[in-house]
Coordinates of C-alpha atoms in Angstrom, one line a residue:
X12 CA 10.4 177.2 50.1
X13 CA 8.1 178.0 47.8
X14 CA 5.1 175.9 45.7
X15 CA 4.6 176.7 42.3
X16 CA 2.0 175.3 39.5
X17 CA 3.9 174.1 36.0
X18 CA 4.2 171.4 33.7
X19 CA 5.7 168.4 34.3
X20 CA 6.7 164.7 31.9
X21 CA 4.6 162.1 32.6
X22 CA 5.4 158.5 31.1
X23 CA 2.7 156.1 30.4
X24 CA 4.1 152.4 30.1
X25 CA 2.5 149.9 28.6
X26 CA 0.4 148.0 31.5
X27 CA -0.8 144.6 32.2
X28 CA -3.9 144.1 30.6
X29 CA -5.0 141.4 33.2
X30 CA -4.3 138.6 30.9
X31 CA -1.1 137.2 32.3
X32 CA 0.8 138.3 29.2
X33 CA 3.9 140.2 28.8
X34 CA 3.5 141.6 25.5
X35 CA 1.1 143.4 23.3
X36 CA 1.3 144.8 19.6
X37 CA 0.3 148.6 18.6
X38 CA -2.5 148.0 16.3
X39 CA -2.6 152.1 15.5
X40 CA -2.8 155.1 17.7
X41 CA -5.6 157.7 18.0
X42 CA -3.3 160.3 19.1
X43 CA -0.4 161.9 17.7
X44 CA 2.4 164.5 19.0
X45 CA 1.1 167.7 20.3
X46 CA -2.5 166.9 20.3
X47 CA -4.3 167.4 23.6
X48 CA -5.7 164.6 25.4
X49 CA -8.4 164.3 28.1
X50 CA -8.1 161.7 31.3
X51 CA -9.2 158.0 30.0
X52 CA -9.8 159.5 26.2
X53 CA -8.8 156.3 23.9
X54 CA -5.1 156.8 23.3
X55 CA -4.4 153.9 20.9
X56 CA -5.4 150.0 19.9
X57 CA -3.5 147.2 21.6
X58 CA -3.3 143.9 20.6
X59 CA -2.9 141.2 22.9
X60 CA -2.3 137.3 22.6
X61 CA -6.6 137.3 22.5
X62 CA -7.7 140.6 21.3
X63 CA -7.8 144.1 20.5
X64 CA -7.8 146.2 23.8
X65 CA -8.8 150.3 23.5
X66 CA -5.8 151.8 26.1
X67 CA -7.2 154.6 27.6
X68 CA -5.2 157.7 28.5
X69 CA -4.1 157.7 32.1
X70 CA -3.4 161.7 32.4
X71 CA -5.0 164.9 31.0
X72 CA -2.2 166.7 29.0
X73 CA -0.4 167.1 25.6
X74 CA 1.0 164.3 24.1
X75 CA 4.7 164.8 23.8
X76 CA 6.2 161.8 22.1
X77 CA 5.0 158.8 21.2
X78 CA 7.5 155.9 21.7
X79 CA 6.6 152.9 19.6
X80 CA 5.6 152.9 16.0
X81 CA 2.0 151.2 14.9
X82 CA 2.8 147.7 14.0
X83 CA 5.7 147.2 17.1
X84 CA 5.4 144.7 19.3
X85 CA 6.5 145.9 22.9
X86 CA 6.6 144.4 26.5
X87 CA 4.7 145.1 29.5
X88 CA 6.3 147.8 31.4
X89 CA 8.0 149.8 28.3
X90 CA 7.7 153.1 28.1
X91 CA 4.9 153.8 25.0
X92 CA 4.1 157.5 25.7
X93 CA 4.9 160.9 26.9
X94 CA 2.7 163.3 28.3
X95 CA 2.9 167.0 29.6
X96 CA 0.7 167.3 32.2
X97 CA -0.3 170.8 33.7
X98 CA -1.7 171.7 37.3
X99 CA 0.1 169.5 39.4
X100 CA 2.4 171.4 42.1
X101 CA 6.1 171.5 42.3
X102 CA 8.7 173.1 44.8
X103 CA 11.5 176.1 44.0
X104 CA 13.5 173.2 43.3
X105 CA 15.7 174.1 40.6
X106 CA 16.2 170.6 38.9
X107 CA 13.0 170.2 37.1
X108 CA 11.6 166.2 37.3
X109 CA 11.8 164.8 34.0
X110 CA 10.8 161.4 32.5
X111 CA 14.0 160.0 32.5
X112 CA 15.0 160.4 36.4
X113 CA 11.5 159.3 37.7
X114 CA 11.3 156.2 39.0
X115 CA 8.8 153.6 37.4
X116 CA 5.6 153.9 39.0
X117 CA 4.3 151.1 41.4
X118 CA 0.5 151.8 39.3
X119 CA -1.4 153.6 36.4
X120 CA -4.4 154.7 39.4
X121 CA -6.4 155.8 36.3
X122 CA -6.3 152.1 34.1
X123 CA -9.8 150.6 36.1
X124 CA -8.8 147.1 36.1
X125 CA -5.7 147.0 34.3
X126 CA -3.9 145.8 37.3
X127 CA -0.2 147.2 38.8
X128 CA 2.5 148.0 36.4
X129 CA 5.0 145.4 35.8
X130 CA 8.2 145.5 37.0
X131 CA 11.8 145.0 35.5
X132 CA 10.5 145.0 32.4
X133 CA 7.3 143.2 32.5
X134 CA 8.8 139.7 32.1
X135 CA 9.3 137.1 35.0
X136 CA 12.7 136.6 36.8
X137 CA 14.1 132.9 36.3
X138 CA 15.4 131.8 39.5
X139 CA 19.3 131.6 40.6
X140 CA 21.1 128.8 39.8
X141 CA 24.6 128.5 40.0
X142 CA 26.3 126.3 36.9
X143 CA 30.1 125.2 37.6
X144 CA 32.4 125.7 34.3
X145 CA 35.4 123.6 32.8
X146 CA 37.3 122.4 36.1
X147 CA 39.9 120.9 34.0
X148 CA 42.5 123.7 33.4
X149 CA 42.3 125.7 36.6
X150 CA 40.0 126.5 39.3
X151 CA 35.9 126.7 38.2
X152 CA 34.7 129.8 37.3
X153 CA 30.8 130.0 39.1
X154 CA 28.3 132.0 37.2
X155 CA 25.2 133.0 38.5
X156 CA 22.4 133.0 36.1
X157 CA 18.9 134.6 36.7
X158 CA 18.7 137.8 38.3
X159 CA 22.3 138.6 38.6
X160 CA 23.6 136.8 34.8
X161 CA 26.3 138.4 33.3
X162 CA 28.2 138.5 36.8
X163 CA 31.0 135.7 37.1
X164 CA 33.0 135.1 40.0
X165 CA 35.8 133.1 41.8
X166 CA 34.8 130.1 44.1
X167 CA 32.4 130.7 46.7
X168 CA 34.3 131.6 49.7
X169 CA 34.1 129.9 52.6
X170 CA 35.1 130.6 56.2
X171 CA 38.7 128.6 55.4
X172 CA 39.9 129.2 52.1
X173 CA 40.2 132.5 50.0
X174 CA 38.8 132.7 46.9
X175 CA 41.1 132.7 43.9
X176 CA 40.9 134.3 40.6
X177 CA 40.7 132.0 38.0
X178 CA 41.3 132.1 33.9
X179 CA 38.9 131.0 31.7
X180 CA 40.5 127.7 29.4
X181 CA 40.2 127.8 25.8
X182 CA 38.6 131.3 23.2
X183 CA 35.9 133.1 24.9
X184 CA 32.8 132.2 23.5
X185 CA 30.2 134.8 23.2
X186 CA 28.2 134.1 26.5
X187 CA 30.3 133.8 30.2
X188 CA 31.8 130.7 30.7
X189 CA 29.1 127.9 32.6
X190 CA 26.3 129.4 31.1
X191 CA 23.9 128.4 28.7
X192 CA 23.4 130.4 25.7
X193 CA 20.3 131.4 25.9
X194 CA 17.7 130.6 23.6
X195 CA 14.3 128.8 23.3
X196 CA 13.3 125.0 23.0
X197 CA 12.2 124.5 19.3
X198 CA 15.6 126.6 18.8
X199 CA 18.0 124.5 20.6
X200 CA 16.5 121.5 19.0
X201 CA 16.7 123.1 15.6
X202 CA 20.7 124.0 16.1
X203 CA 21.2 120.3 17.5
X204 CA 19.3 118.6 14.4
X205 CA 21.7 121.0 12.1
X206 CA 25.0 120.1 14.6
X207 CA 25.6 124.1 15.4
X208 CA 26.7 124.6 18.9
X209 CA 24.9 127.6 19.8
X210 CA 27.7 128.9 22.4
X211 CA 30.0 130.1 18.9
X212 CA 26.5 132.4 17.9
X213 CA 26.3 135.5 18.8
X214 CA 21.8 136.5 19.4
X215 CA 20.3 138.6 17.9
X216 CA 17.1 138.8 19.7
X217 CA 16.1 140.8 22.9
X218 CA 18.8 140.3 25.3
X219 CA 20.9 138.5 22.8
X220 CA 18.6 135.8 22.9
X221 CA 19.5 133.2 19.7
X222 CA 16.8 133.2 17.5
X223 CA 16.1 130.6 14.8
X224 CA 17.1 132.9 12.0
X225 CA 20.7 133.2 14.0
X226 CA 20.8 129.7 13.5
X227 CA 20.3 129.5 9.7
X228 CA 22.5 132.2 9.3
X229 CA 25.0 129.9 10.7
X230 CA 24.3 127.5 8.4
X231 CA 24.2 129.4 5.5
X232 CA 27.3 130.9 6.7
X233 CA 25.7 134.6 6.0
X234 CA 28.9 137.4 6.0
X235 CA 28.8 138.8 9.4
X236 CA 27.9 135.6 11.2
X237 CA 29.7 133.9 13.8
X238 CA 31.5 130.8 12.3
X239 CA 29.3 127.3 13.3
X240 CA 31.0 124.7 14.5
X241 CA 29.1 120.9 14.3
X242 CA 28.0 119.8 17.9
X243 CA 30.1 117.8 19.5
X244 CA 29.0 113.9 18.8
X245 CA 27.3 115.3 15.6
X246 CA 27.1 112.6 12.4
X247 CA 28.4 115.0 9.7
X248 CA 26.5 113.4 7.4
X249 CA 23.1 113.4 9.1
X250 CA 20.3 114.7 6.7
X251 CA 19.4 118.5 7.1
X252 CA 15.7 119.3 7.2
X253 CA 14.4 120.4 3.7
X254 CA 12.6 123.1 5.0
X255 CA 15.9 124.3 7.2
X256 CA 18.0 124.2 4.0
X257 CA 15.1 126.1 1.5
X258 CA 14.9 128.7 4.5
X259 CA 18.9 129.5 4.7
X260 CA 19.7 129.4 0.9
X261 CA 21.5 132.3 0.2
X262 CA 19.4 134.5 -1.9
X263 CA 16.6 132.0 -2.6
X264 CA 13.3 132.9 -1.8
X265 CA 11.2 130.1 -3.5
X266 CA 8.5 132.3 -3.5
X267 CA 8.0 132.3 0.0
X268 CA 6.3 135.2 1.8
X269 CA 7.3 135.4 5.3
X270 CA 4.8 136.5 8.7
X271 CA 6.1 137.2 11.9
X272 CA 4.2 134.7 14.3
X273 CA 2.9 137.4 17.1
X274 CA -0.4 138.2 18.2
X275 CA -3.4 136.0 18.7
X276 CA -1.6 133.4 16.0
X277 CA 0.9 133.4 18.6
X278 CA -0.9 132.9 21.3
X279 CA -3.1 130.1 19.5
X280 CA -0.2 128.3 18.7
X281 CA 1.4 127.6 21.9
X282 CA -2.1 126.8 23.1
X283 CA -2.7 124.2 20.8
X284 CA 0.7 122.8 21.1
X285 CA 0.1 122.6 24.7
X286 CA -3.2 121.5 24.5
X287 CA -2.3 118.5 22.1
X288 CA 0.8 117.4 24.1
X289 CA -0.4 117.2 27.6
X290 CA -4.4 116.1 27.5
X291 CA -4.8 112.4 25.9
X292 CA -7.3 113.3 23.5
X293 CA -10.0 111.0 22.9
X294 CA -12.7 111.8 19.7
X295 CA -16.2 110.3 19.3
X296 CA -17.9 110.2 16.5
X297 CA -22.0 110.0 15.9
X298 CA -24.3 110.7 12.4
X299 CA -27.8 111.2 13.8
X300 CA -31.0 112.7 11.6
X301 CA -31.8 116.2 12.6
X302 CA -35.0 116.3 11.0
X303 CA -36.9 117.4 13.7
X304 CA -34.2 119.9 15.0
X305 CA -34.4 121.6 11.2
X306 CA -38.4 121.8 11.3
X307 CA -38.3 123.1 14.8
X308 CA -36.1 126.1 14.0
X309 CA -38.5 126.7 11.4
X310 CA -40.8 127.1 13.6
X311 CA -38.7 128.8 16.3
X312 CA -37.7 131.4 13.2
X313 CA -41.4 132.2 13.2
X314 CA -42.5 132.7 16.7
X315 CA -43.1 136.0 18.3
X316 CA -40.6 135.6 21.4
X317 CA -37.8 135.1 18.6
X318 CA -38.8 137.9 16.5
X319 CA -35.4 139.9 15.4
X320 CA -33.3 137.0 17.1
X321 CA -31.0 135.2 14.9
X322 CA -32.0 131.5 15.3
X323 CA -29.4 128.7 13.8
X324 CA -28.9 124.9 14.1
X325 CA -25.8 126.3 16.7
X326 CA -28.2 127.7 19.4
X327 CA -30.2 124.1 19.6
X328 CA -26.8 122.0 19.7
X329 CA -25.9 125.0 22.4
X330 CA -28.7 124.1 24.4
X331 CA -28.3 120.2 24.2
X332 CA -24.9 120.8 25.3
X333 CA -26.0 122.3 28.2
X334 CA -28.6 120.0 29.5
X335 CA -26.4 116.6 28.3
X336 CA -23.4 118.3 31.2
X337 CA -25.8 118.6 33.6
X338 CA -26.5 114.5 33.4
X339 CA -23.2 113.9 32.8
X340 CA -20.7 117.0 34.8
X341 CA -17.4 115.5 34.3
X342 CA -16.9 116.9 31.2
X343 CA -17.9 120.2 32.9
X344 CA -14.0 120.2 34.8
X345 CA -10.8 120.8 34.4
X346 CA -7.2 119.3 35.7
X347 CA -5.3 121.2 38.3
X348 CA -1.4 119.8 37.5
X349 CA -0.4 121.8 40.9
X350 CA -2.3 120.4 43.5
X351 CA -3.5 117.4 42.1
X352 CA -7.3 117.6 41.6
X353 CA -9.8 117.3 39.3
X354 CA -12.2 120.6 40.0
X355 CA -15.5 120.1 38.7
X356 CA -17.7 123.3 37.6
X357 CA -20.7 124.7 38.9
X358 CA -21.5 127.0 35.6
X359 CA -21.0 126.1 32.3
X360 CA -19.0 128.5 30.7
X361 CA -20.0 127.3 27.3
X362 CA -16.9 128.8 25.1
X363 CA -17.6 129.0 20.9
X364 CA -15.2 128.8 19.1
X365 CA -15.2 131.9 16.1
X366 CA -12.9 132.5 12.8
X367 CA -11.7 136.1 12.7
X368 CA -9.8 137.9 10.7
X369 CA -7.0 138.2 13.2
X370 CA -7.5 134.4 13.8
X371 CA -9.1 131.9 15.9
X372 CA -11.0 133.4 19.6
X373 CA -12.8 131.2 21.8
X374 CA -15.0 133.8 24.0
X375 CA -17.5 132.2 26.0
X376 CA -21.0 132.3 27.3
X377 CA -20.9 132.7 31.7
X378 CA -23.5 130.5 33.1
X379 CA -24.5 129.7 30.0
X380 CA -26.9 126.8 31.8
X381 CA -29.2 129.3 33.3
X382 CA -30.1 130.9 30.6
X383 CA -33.5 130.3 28.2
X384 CA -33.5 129.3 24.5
X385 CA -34.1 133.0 23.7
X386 CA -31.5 134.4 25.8
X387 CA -29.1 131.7 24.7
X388 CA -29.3 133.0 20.8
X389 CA -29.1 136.6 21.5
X390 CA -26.0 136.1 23.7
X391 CA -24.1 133.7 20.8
X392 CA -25.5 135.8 18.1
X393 CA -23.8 138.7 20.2
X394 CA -20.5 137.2 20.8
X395 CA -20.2 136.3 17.2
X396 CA -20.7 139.8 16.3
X397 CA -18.4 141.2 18.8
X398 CA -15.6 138.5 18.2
X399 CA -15.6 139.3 14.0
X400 CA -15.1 142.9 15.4
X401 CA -12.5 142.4 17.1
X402 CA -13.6 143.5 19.9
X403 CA -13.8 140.8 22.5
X404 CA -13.1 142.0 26.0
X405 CA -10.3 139.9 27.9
X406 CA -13.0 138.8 30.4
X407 CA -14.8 136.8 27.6
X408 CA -11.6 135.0 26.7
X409 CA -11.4 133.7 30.2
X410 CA -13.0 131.3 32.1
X411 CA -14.3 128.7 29.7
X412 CA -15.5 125.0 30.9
X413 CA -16.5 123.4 27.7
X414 CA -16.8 124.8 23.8
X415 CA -17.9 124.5 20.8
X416 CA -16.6 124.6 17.8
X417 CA -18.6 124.9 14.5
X418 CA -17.4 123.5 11.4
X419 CA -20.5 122.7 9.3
X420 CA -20.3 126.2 8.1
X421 CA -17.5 125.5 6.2
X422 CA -19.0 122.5 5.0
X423 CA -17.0 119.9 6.8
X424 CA -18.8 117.2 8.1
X425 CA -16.2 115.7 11.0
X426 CA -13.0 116.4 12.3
X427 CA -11.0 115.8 15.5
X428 CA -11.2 119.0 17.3
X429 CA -8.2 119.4 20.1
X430 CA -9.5 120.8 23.4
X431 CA -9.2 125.0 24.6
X432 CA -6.3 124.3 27.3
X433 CA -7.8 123.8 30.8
X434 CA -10.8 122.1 29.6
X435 CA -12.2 119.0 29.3
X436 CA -14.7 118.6 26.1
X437 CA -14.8 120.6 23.3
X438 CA -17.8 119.2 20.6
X439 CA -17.5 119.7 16.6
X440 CA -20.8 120.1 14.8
X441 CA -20.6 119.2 11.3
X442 CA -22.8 120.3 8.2
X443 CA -26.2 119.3 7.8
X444 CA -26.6 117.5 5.1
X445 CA -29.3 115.6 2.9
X446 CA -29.2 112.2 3.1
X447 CA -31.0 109.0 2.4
X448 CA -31.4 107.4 6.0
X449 CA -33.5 104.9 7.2
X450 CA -36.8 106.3 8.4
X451 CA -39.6 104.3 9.8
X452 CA -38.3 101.1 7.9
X453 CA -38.1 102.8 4.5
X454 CA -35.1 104.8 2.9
X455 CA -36.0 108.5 2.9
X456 CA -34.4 111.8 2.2
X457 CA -33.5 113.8 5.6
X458 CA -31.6 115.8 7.6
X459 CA -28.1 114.3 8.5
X460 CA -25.6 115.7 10.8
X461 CA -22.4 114.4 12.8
X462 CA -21.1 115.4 16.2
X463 CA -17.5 114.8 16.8
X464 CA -16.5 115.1 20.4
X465 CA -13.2 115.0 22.1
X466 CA -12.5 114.8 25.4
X467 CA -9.4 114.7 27.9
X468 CA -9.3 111.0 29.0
X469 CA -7.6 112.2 32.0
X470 CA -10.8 113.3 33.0
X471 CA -13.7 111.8 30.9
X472 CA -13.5 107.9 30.9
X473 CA -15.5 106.4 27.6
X474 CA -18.2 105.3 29.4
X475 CA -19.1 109.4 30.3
X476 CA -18.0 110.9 27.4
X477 CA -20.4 108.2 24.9
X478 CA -22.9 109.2 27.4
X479 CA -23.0 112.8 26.5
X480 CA -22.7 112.4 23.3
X481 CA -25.7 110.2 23.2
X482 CA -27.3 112.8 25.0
X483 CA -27.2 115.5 22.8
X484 CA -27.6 113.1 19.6
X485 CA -31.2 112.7 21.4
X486 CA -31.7 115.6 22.0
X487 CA -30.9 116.8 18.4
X488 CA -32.8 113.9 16.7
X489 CA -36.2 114.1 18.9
X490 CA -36.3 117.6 20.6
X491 CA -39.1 116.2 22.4
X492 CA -37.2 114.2 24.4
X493 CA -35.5 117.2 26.1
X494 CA -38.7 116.8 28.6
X495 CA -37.4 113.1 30.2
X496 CA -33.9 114.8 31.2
X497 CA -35.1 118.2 32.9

């Protein structure tokens, strides 16, 4: 046997970018076809759930074919890429390797922190169950749904009876008999509300999953629909959503323009929703005179150690944030549903929240405690700069104890901010406004400002949460002060 040198198909599948996720957009590739790549050169722009990732190339080689289109959204594990890769050995073999007889490989060596490739697809596997069919007109049909769906079989045999073959009662319905169509939440509630039984629709989404636009079609009874049929138990005359019947109108578009919810909107969405509807918010309210904050940034603005360094009312609330959790730490934790604790942080990974163009981020500040009122404003002013970019790494997303979020810059003065999911607090600074206020027991023109903190009561009781609010209020009112808590 003899060892030549040649060329050989390499695919490069879309890895995990260490986020947990399963899929990512194609913001636009660097590349195209033919061109000649080096190893980690920048390949391409991802989007993830939290931002825009550069994908570096894992090979050295000519880029052969690119798979997916700008603008497609695929899942972890896909296939994105083809490269030709010279150099690497092969034997007198006659059958060439080729991309589509490799097997999947276990890990892209070259991806520095990108994690192993995901299998089967990049999605997780649901867990067998086994769901027993209509027993009334022969013997049930068992279908196995997880792993192995789409398989149905006989009874389970057992060591004294023989399994018998069985005929399914009634039409076949689009999905094997005992098993659920498949579909999401918010879409199986939508057909129910409309009384369409999903098991007459055929999906049209990955995996035939039902989607909610094979619902309205449905309704709207679009040519080339299957025919709905009301639920069973369904009140024919029960109201229809407005917005479900606008949506389905054959061939009226209202005006309406249409974007597909993906990407960090996405993401943002499902965090809010399970944000909102698993910590019992609570929100505090207090309207203190900032004065004295406004006339030390002044000051601050000039100084020499500050010189170049973007200074705003946002680095002084950042800084009372931090000293008011480390008199009052429980809003410095999070709730760990699994085990059953509350696990109170060390750090505080002070998270801020910022309007991009590709929607709302929350990267945060590590340790954000240690740090000094200098360091503090160069690392916010940097995280601000880097977040309007869209260039936040996925490490910055992570790992956040407490945030802030400021909404005086839009020139709201209060609101009910709902927490980041996993933690605790989350503070609203409003604008600053002047105001006649009370001042040494005459009405004078100052400096106003309100805080609006929420808090998961799961964690916080009132007693803590009024606390740290009154400790940043003081803080923000007499700066002074700062010295009697450190």
């Amino acid at each position: 046997m003899t060892t030549t040198t040649s060329t050989r198909i390499r695919e490069f599948r879309l890895p995990d970018l260490g986020e947990g996720l399963t899929e990512s957009e194609i913001v636009q590739w660097r590349v195209a076809e033919g061109e000649t790549v080096e190893l980690n050169q920048i390949i391409a722009d991802v989007e993830t759930a939290k931002a825009v990732v550069e994908l570096p190339s894992p090979y050295a080689g000519v880029v052969v074919k690119l798979h997916e289109a700008a603008g497609a959204v695929v899942d972890v594990g896909a296939r994105i890429v083809s490269f030709e890769v010279a150099g690497e050995p092969e034997t007198d073999d006659p059958t060439p390797m080729s991309a589509s007889n490799e097997a999947p490989e276990k890990r892209e060596p070259n991806l520095v922190g990108y994690g192993a490739a995901v299998e089967k697809g990049g999605r997780p596997q649901r867990r067998s169950r086994t769901l027993r069919a209509d027993t009334s007109m022969g013997t049930p049909v068992t279908t196995v749904v997880g792993p192995t769906a789409g398989r149905t079989a006989g009874p389970t045999a057992s060591p004294t009876t023989s399994p018998t073959t069985s005929t399914p009662a009634g039409p076949i319905a689009s999905t094997p008999a005992g098993e659920r169509p498949r579909s999401t939440p918010p879409v199986r509630k939508l057909a129910r509300d409309l009384g369409i039984t999903l098991d007459a629709l055929t999906g049209t989404g990955p995996g035939a999953l039902i989607t909610r636009a094979d619902v309205l079609a449905a309704l709207a009874g679009t040519a080339g629909s299957p025919t709905a049929t009301p639920a069973a138990g369904a009140d024919p005359g029960a109201e229809v959503p407005v917005a479900a019947v606008r949506s389905s109108a054959a061939g009226s578009t209202l005006g309406e323009t249409r974007t597909p919810i993906r990407g960090m909107r996405k993401h943002t969405a499902a965090a809010m929703v399970a944000s909102a509807f698993t910590a019992p918010h609570v929100t505090e309210f207090l309207t203190i005179d900032v004065t004295e904050t406004m006339d030390l940034l002044t000051e601050l603005k000039a100084a020499r150690a500050f010189d170049g360094t973007r200074v705003t009312p946002l680095t002084i609330v950042a800084k009372a944030v931090c000293i008011a959790i480390s008199r009052n730490p429980t809003l410095n934790s999070s709730w760990d549903e699994a085990s059953q604790e509350i696990v109170q942080y060390a750090d505080v990974n002070l998270g801020i929240a910022a309007a991009t163009p590709r929607g709302l981020l929350v990267p945060n500040i590590k340790a954000a405690q240690s740090l000094t009122l200098v360091d503090l404003a160069r690392a916010l002013n940097s995280l601000a700069d880097t977040a309007r970019a869209g260039r936040t790494p996925p490490a910055d997303l992570a790992g956040g104890t407490v945030s802030i979020t400021n909404i005086g810059v839009f020139g709201i003065d209060a609101g009910t901010p709902i927490l980041n999911p996993g933690e605790a607090a989350i503070l609203a600074m409003g604008a600053v406004r002047s105001m006649p206020w009370e001042y040494q027991g005459a009405v004078a023109l100052r400096s106003v400002m309100t805080l609006s903190l929420s808090f998961d009561h799961r964690l916080v009781d009132g007693e803590q949460g009024s606390r740290f609010l009154a400790d940043v209020g003081t803080i923000l009112r007499k700066p002074a002060m700062v010295l009697t808590m450190v």
